[in-house]
Short mmCIF file of C-alpha atoms in Angstrom, two decimals:
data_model
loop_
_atom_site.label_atom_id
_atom_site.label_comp_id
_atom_site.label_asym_id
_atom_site.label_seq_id
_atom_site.Cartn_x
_atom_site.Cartn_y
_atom_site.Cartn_z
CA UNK A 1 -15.03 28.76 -46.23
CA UNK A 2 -11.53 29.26 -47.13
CA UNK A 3 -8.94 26.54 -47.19
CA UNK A 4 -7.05 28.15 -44.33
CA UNK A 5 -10.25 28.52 -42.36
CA UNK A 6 -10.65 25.14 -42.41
CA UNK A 7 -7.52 23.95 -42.17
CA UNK A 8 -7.43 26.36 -38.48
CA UNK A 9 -10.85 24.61 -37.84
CA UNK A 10 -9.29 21.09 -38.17
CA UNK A 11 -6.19 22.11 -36.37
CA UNK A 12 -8.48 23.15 -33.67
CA UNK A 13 -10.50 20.01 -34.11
CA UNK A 14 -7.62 17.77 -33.67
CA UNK A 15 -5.67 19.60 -30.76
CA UNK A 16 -9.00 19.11 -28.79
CA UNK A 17 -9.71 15.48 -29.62
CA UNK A 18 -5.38 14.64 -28.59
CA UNK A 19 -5.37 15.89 -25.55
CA UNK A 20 -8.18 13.45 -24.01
CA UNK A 21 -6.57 11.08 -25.82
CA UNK A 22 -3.26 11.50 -24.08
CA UNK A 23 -4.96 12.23 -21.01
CA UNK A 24 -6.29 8.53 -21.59
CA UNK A 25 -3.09 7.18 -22.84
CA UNK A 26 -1.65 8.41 -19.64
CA UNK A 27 -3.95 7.66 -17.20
CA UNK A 28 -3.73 4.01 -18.75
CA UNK A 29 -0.29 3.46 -18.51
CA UNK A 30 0.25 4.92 -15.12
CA UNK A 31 -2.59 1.89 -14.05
CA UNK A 32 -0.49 -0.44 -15.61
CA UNK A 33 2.73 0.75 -14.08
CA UNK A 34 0.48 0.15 -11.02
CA UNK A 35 -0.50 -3.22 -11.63
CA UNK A 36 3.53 -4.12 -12.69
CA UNK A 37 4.71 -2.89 -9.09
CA UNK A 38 1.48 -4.95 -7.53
CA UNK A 39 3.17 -8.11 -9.28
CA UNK A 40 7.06 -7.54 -8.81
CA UNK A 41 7.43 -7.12 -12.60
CA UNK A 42 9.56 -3.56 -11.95
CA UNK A 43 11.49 -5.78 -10.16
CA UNK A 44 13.36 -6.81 -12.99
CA UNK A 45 11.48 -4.70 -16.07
CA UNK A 46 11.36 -0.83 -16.68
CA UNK A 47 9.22 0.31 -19.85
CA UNK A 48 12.69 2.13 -21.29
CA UNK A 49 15.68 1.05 -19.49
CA UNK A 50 16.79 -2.77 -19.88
CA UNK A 51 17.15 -3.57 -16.21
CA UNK A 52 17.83 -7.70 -15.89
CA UNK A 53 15.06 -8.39 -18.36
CA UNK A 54 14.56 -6.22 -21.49
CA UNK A 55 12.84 -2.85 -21.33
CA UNK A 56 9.07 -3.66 -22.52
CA UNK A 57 9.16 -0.59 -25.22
CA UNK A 58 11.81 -2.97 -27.06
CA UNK A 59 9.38 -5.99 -26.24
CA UNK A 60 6.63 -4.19 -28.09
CA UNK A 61 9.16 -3.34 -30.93
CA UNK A 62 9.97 -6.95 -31.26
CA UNK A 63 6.68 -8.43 -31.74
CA UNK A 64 4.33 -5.42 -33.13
CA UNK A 65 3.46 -7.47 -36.02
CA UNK A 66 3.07 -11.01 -34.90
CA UNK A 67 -0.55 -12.14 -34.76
CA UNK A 68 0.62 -14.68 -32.13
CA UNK A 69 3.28 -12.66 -29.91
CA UNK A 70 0.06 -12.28 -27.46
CA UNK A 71 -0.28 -16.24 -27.02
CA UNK A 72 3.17 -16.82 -26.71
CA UNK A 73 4.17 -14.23 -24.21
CA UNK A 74 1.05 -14.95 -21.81
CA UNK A 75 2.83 -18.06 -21.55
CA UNK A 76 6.31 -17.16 -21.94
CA UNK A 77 5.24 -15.14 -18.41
CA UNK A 78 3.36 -17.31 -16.59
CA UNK A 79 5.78 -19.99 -17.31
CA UNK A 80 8.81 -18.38 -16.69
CA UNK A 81 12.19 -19.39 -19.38
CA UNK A 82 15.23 -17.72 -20.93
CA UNK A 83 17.17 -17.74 -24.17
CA UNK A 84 14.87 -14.60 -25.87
CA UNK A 85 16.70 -11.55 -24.49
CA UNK A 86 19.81 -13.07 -23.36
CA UNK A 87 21.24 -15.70 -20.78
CA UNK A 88 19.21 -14.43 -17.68
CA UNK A 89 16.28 -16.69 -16.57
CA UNK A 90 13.00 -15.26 -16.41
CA UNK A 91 10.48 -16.56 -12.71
CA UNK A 92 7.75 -18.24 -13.17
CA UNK A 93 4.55 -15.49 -12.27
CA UNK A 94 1.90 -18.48 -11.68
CA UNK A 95 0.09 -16.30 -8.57
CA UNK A 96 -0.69 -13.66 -11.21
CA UNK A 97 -4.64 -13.19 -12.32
CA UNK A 98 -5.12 -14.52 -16.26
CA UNK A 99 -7.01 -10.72 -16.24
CA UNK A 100 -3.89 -8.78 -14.85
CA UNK A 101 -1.73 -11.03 -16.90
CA UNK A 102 -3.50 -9.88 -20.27
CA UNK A 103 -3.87 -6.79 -19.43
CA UNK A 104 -0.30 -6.33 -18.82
CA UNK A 105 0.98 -8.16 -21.90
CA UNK A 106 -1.35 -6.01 -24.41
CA UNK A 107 -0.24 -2.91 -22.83
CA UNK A 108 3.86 -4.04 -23.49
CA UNK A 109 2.44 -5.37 -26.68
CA UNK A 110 1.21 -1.63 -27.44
CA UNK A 111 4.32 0.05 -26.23
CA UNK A 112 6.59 0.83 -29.27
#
């Protein structure tokens, strides 16, 4: 088999195995877009746009490589505080499930 051949083949290979992947990657965030309306988070959060707190892509920028960003923001959320992203004070979001919480800080976490 010729080098092009199989460089077509994994070309091929590749363009078939992205697409369900961003299918996936879609169909996840739009449940998690979901979820943030459900709990009032797009209230003051957008993934891009800094509304009156910070945009969550930049969130996930911030803390992509801290082992312990996960920890800390579960309860930076649940607990509510300020001082991070600037003077406004984030609620308290105590009615929120631990499961929906998680869920919803490891997709930010993910968003870069």
């Amino acid at each position: 088999m010729s080098l092009t051949t199989r460089t077509l083949l994994c070309a091929a290979l590749f363009g078939v195995v992205a697409v369900p992947a961003q299918a996936a990657d879609k169909k996840r965030d739009a449940a998690m877009l979901e979820l943030a309306e459900r709990h009032r988070c797009l209230n003051c959060h957008e993934v891009d746009v800094k509304v009156r707190g910070p945009a969550w892509r930049e969130v996930g920028r911030r803390y992509w490589d801290d082992p312990e960003a996960e920890a800390r923001l579960l309860v930076k959320v649940r607990e509510g505080g300020s001082g991070v992203w600037g003077d406004d004070f984030m609620s308290p979001n105590k009615r929120v499930s631990d499961a929906d919480l998680q869920a919803l800080v490891r997709w930010i976490l993910s968003l870069r």
